[in-house]
GROMACS .gro file of C-alpha atoms in nm:
model
  354
    1MET     CA    1   1.986  -2.502   0.843
    2SER     CA    2   2.051  -2.200   0.644
    3HIS     CA    3   2.132  -2.168   0.256
    4GLN     CA    4   2.261  -1.887   0.037
    5LEU     CA    5   2.019  -1.672  -0.217
    6THR     CA    6   2.220  -1.488  -0.491
    7ILE     CA    7   1.996  -1.215  -0.625
    8GLU     CA    8   2.080  -1.153  -1.005
    9PRO     CA    9   2.113  -0.902  -1.173
   10LEU     CA   10   2.215  -0.738  -0.846
   11GLY     CA   11   2.476  -1.042  -0.756
   12ALA     CA   12   2.413  -0.952  -0.412
   13THR     CA   13   2.446  -1.295  -0.204
   14ILE     CA   14   2.268  -1.306   0.143
   15GLU     CA   15   2.161  -1.590   0.396
   16VAL     CA   16   1.803  -1.757   0.412
   17GLU     CA   17   1.705  -1.879   0.687
   18GLU     CA   18   1.505  -2.233   0.706
   19GLY     CA   19   1.149  -2.186   0.645
   20GLN     CA   20   1.232  -1.794   0.586
   21THR     CA   21   1.076  -1.686   0.217
   22ILE     CA   22   1.295  -1.543  -0.014
   23LEU     CA   23   1.093  -1.206  -0.010
   24ASP     CA   24   1.153  -1.185   0.380
   25ALA     CA   25   1.522  -1.258   0.351
   26ALA     CA   26   1.570  -1.024   0.062
   27LEU     CA   27   1.376  -0.711   0.267
   28ARG     CA   28   1.483  -0.775   0.604
   29GLN     CA   29   1.875  -0.737   0.402
   30GLY     CA   30   1.749  -0.402   0.237
   31ILE     CA   31   1.717  -0.580  -0.126
   32TYR     CA   32   1.357  -0.476  -0.261
   33ILE     CA   33   1.170  -0.710  -0.497
   34PRO     CA   34   0.873  -0.603  -0.599
   35HIS     CA   35   0.570  -0.735  -0.434
   36ALA     CA   36   0.239  -0.621  -0.287
   37CYS     CA   37  -0.036  -0.901  -0.111
   38CYS     CA   38   0.264  -1.076   0.040
   39HIS     CA   39   0.039  -1.396   0.026
   40GLY     CA   40   0.063  -1.531  -0.291
   41LEU     CA   41  -0.171  -1.407  -0.454
   42CYS     CA   42  -0.091  -1.135  -0.685
   43GLY     CA   43   0.182  -1.265  -0.844
   44THR     CA   44   0.393  -0.908  -0.780
   45CYS     CA   45   0.708  -1.110  -0.665
   46LYS     CA   46   0.729  -1.344  -0.940
   47VAL     CA   47   1.094  -1.436  -0.990
   48GLU     CA   48   1.316  -1.720  -1.249
   49ILE     CA   49   1.504  -1.966  -1.034
   50LEU     CA   50   1.814  -1.989  -1.244
   51ALA     CA   51   2.004  -2.268  -1.031
   52GLY     CA   52   1.923  -2.424  -0.678
   53GLU     CA   53   1.562  -2.590  -0.548
   54ALA     CA   54   1.312  -2.378  -0.369
   55ASP     CA   55   1.000  -2.549  -0.241
   56LEU     CA   56   0.676  -2.312  -0.404
   57GLY     CA   57   0.465  -2.268  -0.093
   58ASP     CA   58   0.103  -2.172  -0.123
   59ALA     CA   59   0.104  -1.995  -0.417
   60ASN     CA   60  -0.220  -1.923  -0.582
   61PRO     CA   61  -0.289  -2.104  -0.903
   62PHE     CA   62  -0.428  -1.786  -1.067
   63ALA     CA   63  -0.055  -1.607  -0.959
   64LEU     CA   64   0.159  -1.877  -1.056
   65MET     CA   65   0.019  -2.067  -1.364
   66ASP     CA   66   0.153  -2.462  -1.426
   67PHE     CA   67   0.321  -2.377  -1.705
   68GLU     CA   68   0.529  -2.110  -1.520
   69ARG     CA   69   0.595  -2.348  -1.239
   70GLU     CA   70   0.768  -2.547  -1.514
   71GLU     CA   71   0.962  -2.239  -1.686
   72GLY     CA   72   1.090  -2.223  -1.301
   73LYS     CA   73   0.932  -1.955  -1.191
   74ALA     CA   74   0.832  -1.871  -0.825
   75LEU     CA   75   0.659  -1.641  -0.578
   76ALA     CA   76   0.904  -1.518  -0.359
   77CYS     CA   77   0.646  -1.403  -0.078
   78CYS     CA   78   0.552  -1.823  -0.077
   79ALA     CA   79   0.895  -1.967  -0.181
   80THR     CA   80   1.182  -2.109   0.072
   81LEU     CA   81   1.483  -2.253  -0.022
   82GLN     CA   82   1.597  -2.623  -0.014
   83ALA     CA   83   1.945  -2.552  -0.150
   84ASP     CA   84   2.198  -2.294  -0.203
   85THR     CA   85   1.985  -2.105  -0.488
   86VAL     CA   86   2.042  -1.816  -0.761
   87ILE     CA   87   1.740  -1.638  -0.850
   88GLU     CA   88   1.662  -1.335  -1.136
   89ALA     CA   89   1.419  -1.072  -0.973
   90ASP     CA   90   1.265  -0.726  -1.163
   91VAL     CA   91   1.491  -0.499  -0.872
   92ASP     CA   92   1.495  -0.179  -1.043
   93GLU     CA   93   1.644   0.162  -0.872
   94ASP     CA   94   1.407   0.452  -0.805
   95PRO     CA   95   1.607   0.796  -0.696
   96ASP     CA   96   1.321   0.851  -0.419
   97ALA     CA   97   1.343   0.509  -0.266
   98GLU     CA   98   1.509   0.497   0.031
   99ILE     CA   99   1.682   0.162   0.145
  100ILE     CA  100   1.512   0.061   0.488
  101PRO     CA  101   1.535  -0.297   0.615
  102VAL     CA  102   1.216  -0.455   0.721
  103ARG     CA  103   1.220  -0.515   1.093
  104ASP     CA  104   1.004  -0.647   1.391
  105PHE     CA  105   0.814  -0.463   1.662
  106GLU     CA  106   0.569  -0.483   1.923
  107GLY     CA  107   0.293  -0.255   1.943
  108GLU     CA  108   0.080  -0.163   2.229
  109ALA     CA  109  -0.306  -0.042   2.145
  110VAL     CA  110  -0.329   0.307   2.305
  111ARG     CA  111  -0.624   0.465   2.114
  112ILE     CA  112  -0.886   0.307   1.922
  113VAL     CA  113  -1.165   0.562   1.768
  114GLN     CA  114  -1.470   0.475   1.540
  115LEU     CA  115  -1.386   0.710   1.236
  116THR     CA  116  -1.711   0.543   1.046
  117PRO     CA  117  -1.964   0.312   1.091
  118THR     CA  118  -1.722   0.060   0.929
  119ILE     CA  119  -1.380   0.229   0.984
  120LYS     CA  120  -1.166   0.232   1.325
  121ALA     CA  121  -0.830   0.403   1.364
  122ILE     CA  122  -0.635   0.262   1.584
  123ARG     CA  123  -0.323   0.378   1.746
  124LEU     CA  124  -0.016   0.146   1.826
  125LYS     CA  125   0.272   0.230   2.044
  126LEU     CA  126   0.575   0.072   1.943
  127ASP     CA  127   0.901  -0.054   2.136
  128ARG     CA  128   1.113   0.102   1.919
  129PRO     CA  129   1.140   0.359   1.670
  130LEU     CA  130   0.996   0.316   1.315
  131HIS     CA  131   1.145   0.493   1.022
  132PHE     CA  132   0.964   0.462   0.702
  133GLN     CA  133   0.874   0.635   0.370
  134ALA     CA  134   0.503   0.805   0.365
  135GLY     CA  135   0.272   0.566   0.199
  136GLN     CA  136   0.445   0.224   0.293
  137TYR     CA  137   0.238  -0.049   0.522
  138VAL     CA  138   0.315  -0.279   0.777
  139GLN     CA  139   0.219  -0.620   0.817
  140LEU     CA  140  -0.016  -0.682   1.140
  141THR     CA  141  -0.016  -1.038   1.298
  142ILE     CA  142  -0.378  -1.051   1.427
  143PRO     CA  143  -0.403  -1.310   1.745
  144GLY     CA  144  -0.741  -1.419   1.681
  145ILE     CA  145  -0.646  -1.621   1.353
  146ALA     CA  146  -0.271  -1.618   1.375
  147GLN     CA  147  -0.243  -1.479   1.062
  148THR     CA  148  -0.075  -1.178   0.885
  149ARG     CA  149  -0.309  -0.872   0.745
  150ALA     CA  150  -0.136  -0.545   0.547
  151PHE     CA  151  -0.258  -0.213   0.659
  152SER     CA  152  -0.073   0.131   0.564
  153ILE     CA  153   0.047   0.355   0.806
  154ALA     CA  154  -0.186   0.650   0.805
  155ASN     CA  155  -0.023   0.918   0.999
  156ALA     CA  156   0.298   1.079   0.885
  157PRO     CA  157   0.662   1.003   0.966
  158ALA     CA  158   0.726   1.302   1.174
  159ASP     CA  159   0.435   1.231   1.385
  160VAL     CA  160   0.539   0.856   1.408
  161ALA     CA  161   0.873   1.014   1.526
  162ALA     CA  162   0.747   1.255   1.768
  163THR     CA  163   0.512   0.991   1.935
  164GLY     CA  164   0.624   0.641   1.881
  165GLU     CA  165   0.270   0.576   1.733
  166ILE     CA  166   0.135   0.444   1.436
  167GLU     CA  167  -0.218   0.474   1.307
  168LEU     CA  168  -0.386   0.214   1.108
  169ASN     CA  169  -0.737   0.289   0.960
  170VAL     CA  170  -0.882  -0.053   0.966
  171ARG     CA  171  -1.227  -0.114   0.753
  172GLN     CA  172  -1.471  -0.441   0.884
  173VAL     CA  173  -1.493  -0.656   0.563
  174PRO     CA  174  -1.761  -0.873   0.582
  175GLY     CA  175  -1.695  -1.205   0.647
  176GLY     CA  176  -1.313  -1.093   0.706
  177LEU     CA  177  -1.203  -1.252   1.004
  178GLY     CA  178  -0.875  -1.042   1.074
  179THR     CA  179  -1.064  -0.704   1.048
  180ALA     CA  180  -1.352  -0.838   1.235
  181TRP     CA  181  -1.120  -0.963   1.535
  182LEU     CA  182  -0.963  -0.615   1.534
  183HIS     CA  183  -1.306  -0.427   1.533
  184GLU     CA  184  -1.460  -0.672   1.813
  185LYS     CA  185  -1.176  -0.790   2.000
  186LEU     CA  186  -0.903  -0.563   2.037
  187ALA     CA  187  -0.867  -0.327   2.341
  188VAL     CA  188  -0.670  -0.069   2.455
  189GLY     CA  189  -0.363  -0.227   2.642
  190ASP     CA  190  -0.327  -0.511   2.394
  191ARG     CA  191  -0.027  -0.586   2.265
  192LEU     CA  192   0.050  -0.697   1.899
  193HIS     CA  193   0.309  -0.793   1.690
  194LEU     CA  194   0.402  -0.574   1.338
  195SER     CA  195   0.675  -0.592   1.064
  196GLY     CA  196   0.796  -0.341   0.825
  197PRO     CA  197   0.777  -0.129   0.665
  198TYR     CA  198   0.697  -0.268   0.329
  199GLY     CA  199   0.577  -0.127  -0.013
  200ARG     CA  200   0.723   0.085  -0.294
  201PHE     CA  201   0.396   0.317  -0.286
  202PHE     CA  202   0.552   0.681  -0.187
  203ALA     CA  203   0.602   1.023  -0.361
  204ARG     CA  204   0.851   1.078  -0.624
  205LYS     CA  205   0.940   1.406  -0.515
  206SER     CA  206   1.254   1.427  -0.738
  207ALA     CA  207   1.004   1.493  -1.048
  208GLY     CA  208   0.884   1.814  -0.952
  209ARG     CA  209   0.528   1.742  -1.125
  210PRO     CA  210   0.188   1.818  -0.989
  211MET     CA  211   0.025   1.514  -0.799
  212ILE     CA  212  -0.293   1.367  -0.771
  213PHE     CA  213  -0.409   1.141  -0.524
  214MET     CA  214  -0.717   0.931  -0.613
  215ALA     CA  215  -0.845   0.731  -0.276
  216GLY     CA  216  -1.144   0.531  -0.150
  217GLY     CA  217  -1.281   0.373   0.117
  218SER     CA  218  -1.023   0.331   0.417
  219GLY     CA  219  -0.729   0.347   0.117
  220LEU     CA  220  -0.693   0.697   0.218
  221SER     CA  221  -0.444   0.599   0.472
  222SER     CA  222  -0.158   0.583   0.228
  223PRO     CA  223  -0.251   0.945   0.077
  224ARG     CA  224  -0.319   1.098   0.416
  225SER     CA  225   0.056   1.008   0.528
  226MET     CA  226   0.198   1.121   0.219
  227ILE     CA  227  -0.002   1.408   0.148
  228LEU     CA  228   0.077   1.545   0.591
  229ASP     CA  229   0.430   1.498   0.484
  230LEU     CA  230   0.486   1.645   0.162
  231LEU     CA  231   0.309   1.956   0.318
  232ALA     CA  232   0.511   1.982   0.626
  233GLN     CA  233   0.814   1.939   0.406
  234GLY     CA  234   0.736   2.258   0.209
  235ALA     CA  235   0.604   2.102  -0.129
  236THR     CA  236   0.527   2.359  -0.355
  237VAL     CA  237   0.372   2.164  -0.628
  238PRO     CA  238   0.034   2.156  -0.684
  239ILE     CA  239  -0.132   1.853  -0.460
  240THR     CA  240  -0.508   1.751  -0.562
  241LEU     CA  241  -0.674   1.484  -0.345
  242VAL     CA  242  -0.981   1.310  -0.483
  243TYR     CA  243  -1.131   1.084  -0.229
  244GLY     CA  244  -1.444   0.891  -0.269
  245GLN     CA  245  -1.720   0.701  -0.053
  246ARG     CA  246  -2.032   0.596  -0.075
  247SER     CA  247  -2.215   0.811   0.155
  248ALA     CA  248  -2.123   1.143   0.382
  249ALA     CA  249  -2.144   0.944   0.681
  250GLU     CA  250  -1.837   0.721   0.574
  251LEU     CA  251  -1.635   1.035   0.459
  252TYR     CA  252  -1.363   1.026   0.761
  253TYR     CA  253  -1.081   1.296   0.817
  254ASP     CA  254  -1.307   1.564   0.623
  255ASP     CA  255  -1.272   1.823   0.818
  256GLU     CA  256  -0.857   1.787   0.853
  257PHE     CA  257  -0.852   1.778   0.463
  258ARG     CA  258  -1.069   2.112   0.423
  259ALA     CA  259  -0.856   2.286   0.693
  260LEU     CA  260  -0.534   2.183   0.514
  261SER     CA  261  -0.676   2.345   0.198
  262LYS     CA  262  -0.723   2.640   0.361
  263ARG     CA  263  -0.427   2.640   0.497
  264TYR     CA  264  -0.189   2.556   0.204
  265PRO     CA  265  -0.281   2.737  -0.132
  266ASN     CA  266  -0.138   2.449  -0.360
  267PHE     CA  267  -0.355   2.171  -0.169
  268THR     CA  268  -0.714   2.118  -0.361
  269TYR     CA  269  -0.940   1.835  -0.167
  270LEU     CA  270  -1.259   1.737  -0.390
  271PRO     CA  271  -1.430   1.468  -0.145
  272ALA     CA  272  -1.676   1.266  -0.383
  273LEU     CA  273  -1.945   1.046  -0.292
  274SER     CA  274  -2.140   0.811  -0.524
  275GLU     CA  275  -2.463   0.878  -0.297
  276GLY     CA  276  -2.620   1.137  -0.149
  277ALA     CA  277  -2.396   1.407  -0.232
  278ALA     CA  278  -2.685   1.662  -0.287
  279GLU     CA  279  -2.789   1.631   0.055
  280ALA     CA  280  -2.404   1.641   0.196
  281GLY     CA  281  -2.399   2.009   0.041
  282ALA     CA  282  -2.234   2.164  -0.294
  283ASP     CA  283  -1.891   2.147  -0.208
  284VAL     CA  284  -1.919   1.772  -0.227
  285GLY     CA  285  -1.878   1.564  -0.582
  286GLN     CA  286  -2.160   1.336  -0.687
  287GLY     CA  287  -2.045   1.020  -0.838
  288PHE     CA  288  -1.706   0.784  -0.841
  289VAL     CA  289  -1.358   0.901  -0.785
  290HIS     CA  290  -1.283   0.907  -1.153
  291GLU     CA  291  -1.563   1.068  -1.263
  292VAL     CA  292  -1.513   1.370  -0.985
  293ALA     CA  293  -1.148   1.391  -1.123
  294LYS     CA  294  -1.217   1.364  -1.476
  295ALA     CA  295  -1.470   1.660  -1.410
  296HIS     CA  296  -1.243   1.878  -1.220
  297PHE     CA  297  -0.927   1.849  -1.473
  298GLY     CA  298  -1.136   1.828  -1.767
  299ASN     CA  299  -1.009   1.483  -1.908
  300ASP     CA  300  -0.645   1.647  -1.899
  301PHE     CA  301  -0.410   1.466  -1.696
  302ALA     CA  302  -0.097   1.563  -1.875
  303GLY     CA  303   0.241   1.637  -1.667
  304HIS     CA  304   0.104   1.534  -1.351
  305GLN     CA  305   0.179   1.215  -1.147
  306ALA     CA  306  -0.091   1.003  -1.001
  307TYR     CA  307  -0.118   0.749  -0.653
  308LEU     CA  308  -0.397   0.551  -0.621
  309CYS     CA  309  -0.488   0.354  -0.287
  310GLY     CA  310  -0.848   0.191  -0.275
  311PRO     CA  311  -1.052  -0.151  -0.414
  312PRO     CA  312  -0.932  -0.282  -0.731
  313ALA     CA  313  -1.204  -0.188  -0.931
  314MET     CA  314  -1.164   0.191  -0.819
  315ILE     CA  315  -0.780   0.137  -0.929
  316ASP     CA  316  -0.880   0.003  -1.264
  317ALA     CA  317  -1.142   0.281  -1.322
  318CYS     CA  318  -0.897   0.557  -1.226
  319ILE     CA  319  -0.628   0.430  -1.411
  320SER     CA  320  -0.851   0.400  -1.721
  321THR     CA  321  -0.940   0.755  -1.680
  322LEU     CA  322  -0.590   0.865  -1.605
  323MET     CA  323  -0.478   0.697  -1.949
  324GLN     CA  324  -0.742   0.814  -2.156
  325GLY     CA  325  -0.664   1.161  -2.033
  326ARG     CA  326  -0.308   1.161  -2.156
  327LEU     CA  327  -0.131   1.058  -1.825
  328PHE     CA  328   0.148   0.787  -1.920
  329GLU     CA  329   0.182   0.490  -1.710
  330ARG     CA  330   0.537   0.542  -1.585
  331ASP     CA  331   0.341   0.822  -1.430
  332ILE     CA  332   0.065   0.619  -1.210
  333TYR     CA  333   0.160   0.468  -0.885
  334HIS     CA  334  -0.060   0.269  -0.678
  335GLU     CA  335  -0.111   0.023  -0.394
  336LYS     CA  336  -0.392  -0.212  -0.387
  337PHE     CA  337  -0.422  -0.475  -0.150
  338ILE     CA  338  -0.589  -0.784  -0.286
  339SER     CA  339  -0.761  -1.042  -0.109
  340ALA     CA  340  -0.864  -1.416  -0.187
  341ALA     CA  341  -1.174  -1.283  -0.362
  342ASP     CA  342  -1.000  -1.012  -0.581
  343VAL     CA  343  -0.790  -1.288  -0.714
  344GLN     CA  344  -0.997  -1.474  -0.988
  345GLN     CA  345  -1.119  -1.108  -1.099
  346VAL     CA  346  -0.985  -0.978  -1.458
  347ARG     CA  347  -0.696  -0.745  -1.386
  348SER     CA  348  -0.702  -0.443  -1.625
  349PRO     CA  349  -0.523  -0.492  -1.922
  350LEU     CA  350  -0.418  -0.116  -1.965
  351PHE     CA  351  -0.202  -0.137  -1.651
  352ARG     CA  352   0.065  -0.393  -1.596
  353LYS     CA  353   0.223  -0.221  -1.280
  354VAL     CA  354   0.127  -0.307  -0.889
   0.00000   0.00000   0.00000
């Protein structure tokens, strides 16, 4: 049995199937509700139920407090309808955003490459074309645990259109069941289910401002897709990538970005290592991403746009540095995938958007 969902302030009414979450129903109709983790952990997709009834689902109590439940709040990624319902959501319009409904895909693993000791590149051949904005991600169903995990698309839209393949860079998380299965069990020829595209992480090209990309770990995926897309489309604004890893062995796609920096005069690549930078060479920065960026820009980020992707601690450190360097909150965009272990960490009081 389905129910009607009206989303304010849009006034749009859509059909929601039994057991389907509010977020999934909206995204499949091309209606964007802000979200991040899609698992009830972060609270980004919080909405208010104005009329009707919904089952709040498995929302984490840190993301949806008891008093918020009493006030009629719900997490769209967990809530399912029990009757025709009206909600109010924080729906915003962005001139650079494309309206792309979420769809389901089947993908065959056609290539698996060990990029670093802990990160693998997985290329999946899709059963039909996928249109997305560089920076967006997919939800991949892991057969070994029958759960989904979010992974950013690491190749550019032009490459996906030409090959029919998406590349996912997967870091094996200690104790992580999903990434362990992908690293240890997935083989070429295996087929996986995925859905997408998701996310509001894309380049705001219309602003015409210099862009700073700050990435750490396997968080390089989204920035790589975005930078390759920008350069291929002839972007002329200055583009800087500050990419950090712990050691040189983990610094993947290093050769590719060095080649791009030589080919495109408006692109600057700044690799950063928290350990062993001296042994890696003079052209590798010593320190964390935010420290290397601060030194390069002389602690003055005014007039730029910043795009951040990586572990939550890195994101928070970068936000603090950027804001101290005179970059406004409205010009900082980021994507941080939140695990259950991250939920209990204190979120930065300096930044309210995800």
